Amino acid sequence: MQKELLPLGSVVYLEGPTSKLMIVGRGPIFESNGQNVYSDYVGVMYPEGINPEDAIFFNHEDIAKTVFEGFKDEEEQRFLEVYSDWESTLEISKIKL
């Protein structure tokens, strides 16, 4: 089954009181509580932009509303296929937020 992910540049609201976030990365691996984990997305506050100290990691199921969907083409489709394969071989956990 192919993974459902929003493209880069998409702007979303997460569940709960949040500001808009722009998706700037997908499938980041990072350390949380001393363990390597991954999430579906990494986002930055919109319209402020990139500040590495304020990157927000979240999963597709944490999105409450999509405000804008980023650019998609045939490379996006291929990326989603590769991402699904990559995710199925991971030996680390997906973070639960």
Tab-separated table of C-alpha atoms in Angstrom:
chain	number	residue	atom	x	y	z
A	1	MET	CA	0.000	0.000	0.000
A	2	GLN	CA	1.370	3.402	-0.998
A	3	LYS	CA	1.941	5.962	1.710
A	4	GLU	CA	-0.223	9.083	1.691
A	5	LEU	CA	1.943	12.147	2.214
A	6	LEU	CA	1.516	15.806	1.370
A	7	PRO	CA	4.097	17.364	-0.947
A	8	LEU	CA	6.780	19.794	0.148
A	9	GLY	CA	5.512	23.339	0.489
A	10	SER	CA	2.120	22.264	1.807
A	11	VAL	CA	0.740	24.432	4.611
A	12	VAL	CA	-1.209	22.745	7.407
A	13	TYR	CA	-2.703	23.143	10.858
A	14	LEU	CA	-2.070	20.387	13.395
A	15	GLU	CA	-4.625	19.103	15.904
A	16	GLY	CA	-4.980	21.502	18.827
A	17	PRO	CA	-4.178	25.203	18.941
A	18	THR	CA	-1.300	25.732	16.523
A	19	SER	CA	-0.046	28.181	13.961
A	20	LYS	CA	0.267	27.322	10.300
A	21	LEU	CA	3.183	25.039	9.442
A	22	MET	CA	4.888	24.626	6.079
A	23	ILE	CA	6.185	21.148	5.280
A	24	VAL	CA	9.894	21.347	4.440
A	25	GLY	CA	10.917	17.704	4.805
A	26	ARG	CA	9.553	14.170	4.864
A	27	GLY	CA	10.831	11.120	6.689
A	28	PRO	CA	13.320	12.838	8.994
A	29	ILE	CA	15.218	10.625	11.427
A	30	PHE	CA	16.047	12.346	14.697
A	31	GLU	CA	16.754	11.639	18.361
A	32	SER	CA	13.972	11.775	20.936
A	33	ASN	CA	14.449	10.675	24.548
A	34	GLY	CA	17.764	9.044	23.661
A	35	GLN	CA	16.381	6.940	20.801
A	36	ASN	CA	16.437	7.368	17.047
A	37	VAL	CA	12.905	7.785	15.698
A	38	TYR	CA	11.317	9.153	12.552
A	39	SER	CA	8.236	11.136	11.607
A	40	ASP	CA	6.319	11.703	8.403
A	41	TYR	CA	7.147	15.404	8.252
A	42	VAL	CA	9.280	18.236	9.519
A	43	GLY	CA	7.747	21.678	9.299
A	44	VAL	CA	8.479	25.293	10.068
A	45	MET	CA	6.208	28.082	11.241
A	46	TYR	CA	4.498	29.939	8.430
A	47	PRO	CA	5.182	32.690	7.429
A	48	GLU	CA	8.332	32.955	9.586
A	49	GLY	CA	10.241	30.189	7.790
A	50	ILE	CA	13.290	28.151	8.645
A	51	ASN	CA	14.852	28.281	12.079
A	52	PRO	CA	16.554	24.922	12.739
A	53	GLU	CA	15.954	25.248	16.487
A	54	ASP	CA	12.203	25.542	15.933
A	55	ALA	CA	11.667	22.653	13.501
A	56	ILE	CA	8.468	20.759	14.305
A	57	PHE	CA	8.227	17.021	13.698
A	58	PHE	CA	4.783	15.538	13.096
A	59	ASN	CA	2.899	12.738	11.367
A	60	HIS	CA	0.179	12.689	8.751
A	61	GLU	CA	-2.432	11.685	11.320
A	62	ASP	CA	-1.614	14.831	13.371
A	63	ILE	CA	-2.835	17.145	10.591
A	64	ALA	CA	-6.215	18.746	11.306
A	65	LYS	CA	-6.504	20.846	8.159
A	66	THR	CA	-4.591	21.349	4.908
A	67	VAL	CA	-4.567	25.037	3.973
A	68	PHE	CA	-2.454	24.682	0.818
A	69	GLU	CA	-1.162	21.627	-1.021
A	70	GLY	CA	2.341	21.943	-2.465
A	71	PHE	CA	3.532	21.203	-5.998
A	72	LYS	CA	3.179	17.650	-7.342
A	73	ASP	CA	4.427	16.043	-10.550
A	74	GLU	CA	5.540	12.584	-11.695
A	75	GLU	CA	8.598	12.750	-9.427
A	76	GLU	CA	6.279	13.096	-6.434
A	77	GLN	CA	4.563	9.819	-7.350
A	78	ARG	CA	7.932	8.065	-7.598
A	79	PHE	CA	9.022	9.569	-4.277
A	80	LEU	CA	5.935	8.158	-2.550
A	81	GLU	CA	6.722	4.680	-3.911
A	82	VAL	CA	10.328	4.888	-2.708
A	83	TYR	CA	9.216	6.309	0.655
A	84	SER	CA	6.807	3.401	1.220
A	85	ASP	CA	9.571	0.897	0.478
A	86	TRP	CA	12.009	2.770	2.731
A	87	GLU	CA	9.500	2.976	5.580
A	88	SER	CA	8.739	-0.750	5.397
A	89	THR	CA	12.427	-1.604	5.950
A	90	LEU	CA	13.073	0.748	8.873
A	91	GLU	CA	14.180	-0.764	12.142
A	92	ILE	CA	13.401	2.349	14.168
A	93	SER	CA	10.055	3.487	15.543
A	94	LYS	CA	7.797	6.191	14.208
A	95	ILE	CA	7.331	8.832	16.893
A	96	LYS	CA	3.862	9.150	18.409
A	97	LEU	CA	2.932	12.724	19.192
